[in-house]
C-alpha cells in the first residue's frame, strides 16, 4: 500500500479523536509505529479491503495505550 495514502488515512482517523488539527502532530516514531501496525494487521488478516477498519482500530489502540 502507498505510504502517503496510508498516512493520509491515519491522519483523517486521528482527527476523529482530537479537537485541534495541531494535536495531530506525531513524531516520526509514532507515525512509523501506526503505519507498521496497520500494515501488520492488513497482512495478518489478508484483508486489504478492510483498511479503513484496521486504521480505526490501530488509532484507537494508540490512544487507549498512550
mmCIF file of N, CA, C and O in Angstrom:
data_model
loop_
_atom_site.group_PDB
_atom_site.id
_atom_site.type_symbol
_atom_site.label_atom_id
_atom_site.label_comp_id
_atom_site.label_asym_id
_atom_site.label_seq_id
_atom_site.Cartn_x
_atom_site.Cartn_y
_atom_site.Cartn_z
ATOM 1 N N UNK A 1 0.845 -1.172 0.000
ATOM 2 C CA UNK A 1 0.000 0.000 0.000
ATOM 3 C C UNK A 1 0.890 1.234 0.000
ATOM 4 O O UNK A 1 1.924 1.268 0.653
ATOM 5 N N UNK A 2 0.474 2.239 -0.685
ATOM 6 C CA UNK A 2 1.195 3.503 -0.769
ATOM 7 C C UNK A 2 1.259 4.150 0.611
ATOM 8 O O UNK A 2 0.234 4.388 1.246
ATOM 9 N N UNK A 3 2.469 4.447 1.088
ATOM 10 C CA UNK A 3 2.658 5.022 2.430
ATOM 11 C C UNK A 3 1.992 6.390 2.564
ATOM 12 O O UNK A 3 1.468 6.725 3.620
ATOM 13 N N UNK A 4 2.022 7.183 1.514
ATOM 14 C CA UNK A 4 1.408 8.515 1.571
ATOM 15 C C UNK A 4 -0.105 8.392 1.767
ATOM 16 O O UNK A 4 -0.683 9.087 2.602
ATOM 17 N N UNK A 5 -0.731 7.494 1.033
ATOM 18 C CA UNK A 5 -2.166 7.264 1.189
ATOM 19 C C UNK A 5 -2.462 6.737 2.591
ATOM 20 O O UNK A 5 -3.400 7.189 3.248
ATOM 21 N N UNK A 6 -1.658 5.817 3.039
ATOM 22 C CA UNK A 6 -1.837 5.254 4.376
ATOM 23 C C UNK A 6 -1.729 6.344 5.436
ATOM 24 O O UNK A 6 -2.560 6.433 6.342
ATOM 25 N N UNK A 7 -0.749 7.215 5.301
ATOM 26 C CA UNK A 7 -0.560 8.302 6.269
ATOM 27 C C UNK A 7 -1.757 9.252 6.256
ATOM 28 O O UNK A 7 -2.220 9.691 7.302
ATOM 29 N N UNK A 8 -2.272 9.566 5.071
ATOM 30 C CA UNK A 8 -3.439 10.454 4.986
ATOM 31 C C UNK A 8 -4.661 9.809 5.631
ATOM 32 O O UNK A 8 -5.454 10.480 6.299
ATOM 33 N N UNK A 9 -4.823 8.517 5.443
ATOM 34 C CA UNK A 9 -5.947 7.817 6.052
ATOM 35 C C UNK A 9 -5.812 7.793 7.578
ATOM 36 O O UNK A 9 -6.794 7.977 8.302
ATOM 37 N N UNK A 10 -4.602 7.585 8.070
ATOM 38 C CA UNK A 10 -4.364 7.611 9.509
ATOM 39 C C UNK A 10 -4.624 9.009 10.049
ATOM 40 O O UNK A 10 -5.266 9.175 11.089
ATOM 41 N N UNK A 11 -4.147 10.018 9.337
ATOM 42 C CA UNK A 11 -4.348 11.395 9.779
ATOM 43 C C UNK A 11 -5.844 11.729 9.863
ATOM 44 O O UNK A 11 -6.286 12.369 10.812
ATOM 45 N N UNK A 12 -6.615 11.282 8.913
ATOM 46 C CA UNK A 12 -8.056 11.518 8.946
ATOM 47 C C UNK A 12 -8.676 10.830 10.154
ATOM 48 O O UNK A 12 -9.536 11.390 10.829
ATOM 49 N N UNK A 13 -8.224 9.635 10.440
ATOM 50 C CA UNK A 13 -8.737 8.912 11.597
ATOM 51 C C UNK A 13 -8.338 9.603 12.900
ATOM 52 O O UNK A 13 -9.127 9.656 13.851
ATOM 53 N N UNK A 14 -7.137 10.160 12.955
ATOM 54 C CA UNK A 14 -6.686 10.887 14.143
ATOM 55 C C UNK A 14 -7.603 12.066 14.441
ATOM 56 O O UNK A 14 -7.884 12.372 15.602
ATOM 57 N N UNK A 15 -8.087 12.702 13.401
ATOM 58 C CA UNK A 15 -8.962 13.864 13.580
ATOM 59 C C UNK A 15 -10.267 13.493 14.274
ATOM 60 O O UNK A 15 -10.882 14.335 14.917
ATOM 61 N N UNK A 16 -10.667 12.236 14.180
ATOM 62 C CA UNK A 16 -11.876 11.790 14.875
ATOM 63 C C UNK A 16 -11.689 11.797 16.394
ATOM 64 O O UNK A 16 -12.658 11.876 17.139
ATOM 65 N N UNK A 17 -10.427 11.709 16.842
ATOM 66 C CA UNK A 17 -10.139 11.621 18.270
ATOM 67 C C UNK A 17 -9.630 12.925 18.872
ATOM 68 O O UNK A 17 -9.528 13.042 20.084
ATOM 69 N N UNK A 18 -9.285 13.887 18.032
ATOM 70 C CA UNK A 18 -8.658 15.116 18.519
ATOM 71 C C UNK A 18 -9.506 16.333 18.194
ATOM 72 O O UNK A 18 -10.158 16.395 17.161
ATOM 73 N N UNK A 19 -9.461 17.322 19.065
ATOM 74 C CA UNK A 19 -10.224 18.551 18.856
ATOM 75 C C UNK A 19 -9.548 19.487 17.869
ATOM 76 O O UNK A 19 -10.179 20.089 17.027
ATOM 77 N N UNK A 20 -8.262 19.631 17.984
ATOM 78 C CA UNK A 20 -7.497 20.575 17.174
ATOM 79 C C UNK A 20 -6.619 19.824 16.181
ATOM 80 O O UNK A 20 -6.015 18.814 16.525
ATOM 81 N N UNK A 21 -6.529 20.346 14.966
ATOM 82 C CA UNK A 21 -5.671 19.707 13.960
ATOM 83 C C UNK A 21 -4.215 19.734 14.395
ATOM 84 O O UNK A 21 -3.442 18.845 14.073
ATOM 85 N N UNK A 22 -3.824 20.761 15.164
ATOM 86 C CA UNK A 22 -2.444 20.853 15.633
ATOM 87 C C UNK A 22 -2.095 19.671 16.535
ATOM 88 O O UNK A 22 -0.943 19.307 16.663
ATOM 89 N N UNK A 23 -3.095 19.077 17.169
ATOM 90 C CA UNK A 23 -2.868 17.930 18.032
ATOM 91 C C UNK A 23 -2.511 16.673 17.233
ATOM 92 O O UNK A 23 -2.101 15.675 17.813
ATOM 93 N N UNK A 24 -2.696 16.721 15.910
ATOM 94 C CA UNK A 24 -2.408 15.572 15.045
ATOM 95 C C UNK A 24 -0.916 15.407 14.769
ATOM 96 O O UNK A 24 -0.535 14.484 14.066
ATOM 97 N N UNK A 25 -0.110 16.286 15.297
ATOM 98 C CA UNK A 25 1.321 16.221 15.025
ATOM 99 C C UNK A 25 1.919 15.067 15.813
ATOM 100 O O UNK A 25 1.871 15.038 17.039
ATOM 101 N N UNK A 26 2.459 14.101 15.092
ATOM 102 C CA UNK A 26 3.082 12.935 15.701
ATOM 103 C C UNK A 26 4.570 12.948 15.382
ATOM 104 O O UNK A 26 4.992 13.508 14.366
ATOM 105 N N UNK A 27 5.335 12.293 16.216
ATOM 106 C CA UNK A 27 6.765 12.155 15.926
ATOM 107 C C UNK A 27 6.926 11.142 14.796
ATOM 108 O O UNK A 27 5.992 10.376 14.493
ATOM 109 N N UNK A 28 8.105 11.118 14.213
ATOM 110 C CA UNK A 28 8.370 10.138 13.149
ATOM 111 C C UNK A 28 8.201 8.715 13.680
ATOM 112 O O UNK A 28 7.682 7.843 12.972
ATOM 113 N N UNK A 29 8.626 8.490 14.911
ATOM 114 C CA UNK A 29 8.494 7.161 15.512
ATOM 115 C C UNK A 29 7.028 6.778 15.695
ATOM 116 O O UNK A 29 6.639 5.638 15.443
ATOM 117 N N UNK A 30 6.188 7.724 16.114
ATOM 118 C CA UNK A 30 4.766 7.442 16.274
ATOM 119 C C UNK A 30 4.114 7.131 14.926
ATOM 120 O O UNK A 30 3.288 6.219 14.829
ATOM 121 N N UNK A 31 4.489 7.891 13.886
ATOM 122 C CA UNK A 31 3.963 7.612 12.540
ATOM 123 C C UNK A 31 4.362 6.213 12.095
ATOM 124 O O UNK A 31 3.547 5.439 11.607
ATOM 125 N N UNK A 32 5.652 5.887 12.254
ATOM 126 C CA UNK A 32 6.142 4.568 11.847
ATOM 127 C C UNK A 32 5.411 3.465 12.601
ATOM 128 O O UNK A 32 5.034 2.450 12.021
ATOM 129 N N UNK A 33 5.219 3.687 13.886
ATOM 130 C CA UNK A 33 4.541 2.689 14.707
ATOM 131 C C UNK A 33 3.113 2.449 14.227
ATOM 132 O O UNK A 33 2.671 1.290 14.082
ATOM 133 N N UNK A 34 2.366 3.526 13.987
ATOM 134 C CA UNK A 34 0.994 3.380 13.492
ATOM 135 C C UNK A 34 0.964 2.736 12.115
ATOM 136 O O UNK A 34 0.153 1.840 11.854
ATOM 137 N N UNK A 35 1.835 3.175 11.219
ATOM 138 C CA UNK A 35 1.875 2.607 9.871
ATOM 139 C C UNK A 35 2.203 1.122 9.919
ATOM 140 O O UNK A 35 1.558 0.311 9.245
ATOM 141 N N UNK A 36 3.200 0.751 10.722
ATOM 142 C CA UNK A 36 3.599 -0.647 10.815
ATOM 143 C C UNK A 36 2.486 -1.505 11.401
ATOM 144 O O UNK A 36 2.262 -2.630 10.964
ATOM 145 N N UNK A 37 1.779 -0.959 12.387
ATOM 146 C CA UNK A 37 0.676 -1.710 12.992
ATOM 147 C C UNK A 37 -0.447 -1.935 11.981
ATOM 148 O O UNK A 37 -0.988 -3.040 11.880
ATOM 149 N N UNK A 38 -0.785 -0.924 11.219
ATOM 150 C CA UNK A 38 -1.823 -1.066 10.195
ATOM 151 C C UNK A 38 -1.384 -2.090 9.145
ATOM 152 O O UNK A 38 -2.151 -2.997 8.793
ATOM 153 N N UNK A 39 -0.173 -1.970 8.659
ATOM 154 C CA UNK A 39 0.319 -2.913 7.648
ATOM 155 C C UNK A 39 0.386 -4.336 8.194
ATOM 156 O O UNK A 39 0.052 -5.293 7.489
ATOM 157 N N UNK A 40 0.808 -4.486 9.457
ATOM 158 C CA UNK A 40 0.875 -5.810 10.074
ATOM 159 C C UNK A 40 -0.518 -6.436 10.133
ATOM 160 O O UNK A 40 -0.703 -7.602 9.763
ATOM 161 N N UNK A 41 -1.498 -5.661 10.559
ATOM 162 C CA UNK A 41 -2.860 -6.185 10.649
ATOM 163 C C UNK A 41 -3.426 -6.508 9.272
ATOM 164 O O UNK A 41 -4.156 -7.494 9.120
ATOM 165 N N UNK A 42 -3.097 -5.693 8.291
ATOM 166 C CA UNK A 42 -3.576 -5.955 6.931
ATOM 167 C C UNK A 42 -3.027 -7.278 6.420
ATOM 168 O O UNK A 42 -3.753 -8.085 5.840
ATOM 169 N N UNK A 43 -1.729 -7.502 6.615
ATOM 170 C CA UNK A 43 -1.106 -8.729 6.119
ATOM 171 C C UNK A 43 -1.545 -9.940 6.937
ATOM 172 O O UNK A 43 -1.750 -11.021 6.392
ATOM 173 N N UNK A 44 -1.679 -9.734 8.239
ATOM 174 C CA UNK A 44 -2.097 -10.823 9.123
ATOM 175 C C UNK A 44 -3.503 -11.307 8.774
ATOM 176 O O UNK A 44 -3.764 -12.494 8.726
ATOM 177 N N UNK A 45 -4.388 -10.380 8.544
ATOM 178 C CA UNK A 45 -5.775 -10.723 8.233
ATOM 179 C C UNK A 45 -5.978 -10.941 6.742
ATOM 180 O O UNK A 45 -7.042 -11.384 6.326
ATOM 181 N N UNK A 46 -4.961 -10.609 5.946
ATOM 182 C CA UNK A 46 -5.039 -10.689 4.494
ATOM 183 C C UNK A 46 -6.293 -9.989 3.990
ATOM 184 O O UNK A 46 -7.062 -10.517 3.198
ATOM 185 N N UNK A 47 -6.488 -8.772 4.526
ATOM 186 C CA UNK A 47 -7.683 -8.012 4.187
ATOM 187 C C UNK A 47 -7.329 -6.605 3.757
ATOM 188 O O UNK A 47 -7.539 -5.647 4.496
ATOM 189 N N UNK A 48 -6.828 -6.459 2.578
ATOM 190 C CA UNK A 48 -6.516 -5.131 2.063
ATOM 191 C C UNK A 48 -7.765 -4.277 1.905
ATOM 192 O O UNK A 48 -7.700 -3.063 1.969
ATOM 193 N N UNK A 49 -8.910 -4.917 1.705
ATOM 194 C CA UNK A 49 -10.137 -4.151 1.517
ATOM 195 C C UNK A 49 -10.693 -3.611 2.836
ATOM 196 O O UNK A 49 -11.572 -2.768 2.838
ATOM 197 N N UNK A 50 -10.196 -4.068 3.979
ATOM 198 C CA UNK A 50 -10.681 -3.623 5.288
ATOM 199 C C UNK A 50 -9.752 -2.576 5.902
ATOM 200 O O UNK A 50 -9.687 -2.435 7.109
ATOM 201 N N UNK A 51 -9.059 -1.837 5.064
ATOM 202 C CA UNK A 51 -8.058 -0.881 5.529
ATOM 203 C C UNK A 51 -8.658 0.145 6.482
ATOM 204 O O UNK A 51 -8.086 0.437 7.530
ATOM 205 N N UNK A 52 -9.809 0.677 6.159
ATOM 206 C CA UNK A 52 -10.408 1.718 6.996
ATOM 207 C C UNK A 52 -10.650 1.207 8.411
ATOM 208 O O UNK A 52 -10.325 1.874 9.384
ATOM 209 N N UNK A 53 -11.226 0.023 8.543
ATOM 210 C CA UNK A 53 -11.490 -0.558 9.860
ATOM 211 C C UNK A 53 -10.205 -0.835 10.619
ATOM 212 O O UNK A 53 -10.120 -0.601 11.826
ATOM 213 N N UNK A 54 -9.204 -1.327 9.925
ATOM 214 C CA UNK A 54 -7.916 -1.613 10.555
ATOM 215 C C UNK A 54 -7.281 -0.326 11.055
ATOM 216 O O UNK A 54 -6.745 -0.267 12.167
ATOM 217 N N UNK A 55 -7.343 0.738 10.250
ATOM 218 C CA UNK A 55 -6.777 2.029 10.657
ATOM 219 C C UNK A 55 -7.516 2.548 11.891
ATOM 220 O O UNK A 55 -6.889 3.001 12.847
ATOM 221 N N UNK A 56 -8.830 2.466 11.886
ATOM 222 C CA UNK A 56 -9.610 2.914 13.047
ATOM 223 C C UNK A 56 -9.191 2.149 14.302
ATOM 224 O O UNK A 56 -9.021 2.741 15.364
ATOM 225 N N UNK A 57 -9.022 0.843 14.175
ATOM 226 C CA UNK A 57 -8.617 0.026 15.321
ATOM 227 C C UNK A 57 -7.220 0.392 15.807
ATOM 228 O O UNK A 57 -6.981 0.491 17.010
ATOM 229 N N UNK A 58 -6.292 0.598 14.886
ATOM 230 C CA UNK A 58 -4.910 0.926 15.256
ATOM 231 C C UNK A 58 -4.842 2.286 15.939
ATOM 232 O O UNK A 58 -4.134 2.455 16.939
ATOM 233 N N UNK A 59 -5.574 3.262 15.434
ATOM 234 C CA UNK A 59 -5.570 4.601 16.038
ATOM 235 C C UNK A 59 -6.235 4.544 17.407
ATOM 236 O O UNK A 59 -5.746 5.142 18.370
ATOM 237 N N UNK A 60 -7.321 3.795 17.534
ATOM 238 C CA UNK A 60 -7.973 3.651 18.836
ATOM 239 C C UNK A 60 -7.002 3.033 19.848
ATOM 240 O O UNK A 60 -6.870 3.517 20.971
ATOM 241 N N UNK A 61 -6.328 1.955 19.437
ATOM 242 C CA UNK A 61 -5.349 1.317 20.325
ATOM 243 C C UNK A 61 -4.228 2.276 20.710
ATOM 244 O O UNK A 61 -3.763 2.266 21.849
ATOM 245 N N UNK A 62 -3.791 3.103 19.767
ATOM 246 C CA UNK A 62 -2.745 4.087 20.037
ATOM 247 C C UNK A 62 -3.178 5.020 21.170
ATOM 248 O O UNK A 62 -2.435 5.244 22.116
ATOM 249 N N UNK A 63 -4.400 5.555 21.087
ATOM 250 C CA UNK A 63 -4.868 6.461 22.123
ATOM 251 C C UNK A 63 -5.196 5.737 23.427
ATOM 252 O O UNK A 63 -5.012 6.281 24.508
ATOM 253 N N UNK A 64 -5.683 4.528 23.343
ATOM 254 C CA UNK A 64 -6.026 3.766 24.543
ATOM 255 C C UNK A 64 -4.770 3.392 25.342
ATOM 256 O O UNK A 64 -4.821 3.286 26.560
ATOM 257 N N UNK A 65 -3.651 3.215 24.647
ATOM 258 C CA UNK A 65 -2.408 2.800 25.304
ATOM 259 C C UNK A 65 -1.442 3.943 25.536
ATOM 260 O O UNK A 65 -0.329 3.716 25.999
ATOM 261 N N UNK A 66 -1.829 5.150 25.221
ATOM 262 C CA UNK A 66 -0.920 6.304 25.334
ATOM 263 C C UNK A 66 -0.868 6.805 26.754
ATOM 264 O O UNK A 66 -1.715 6.810 27.523
#
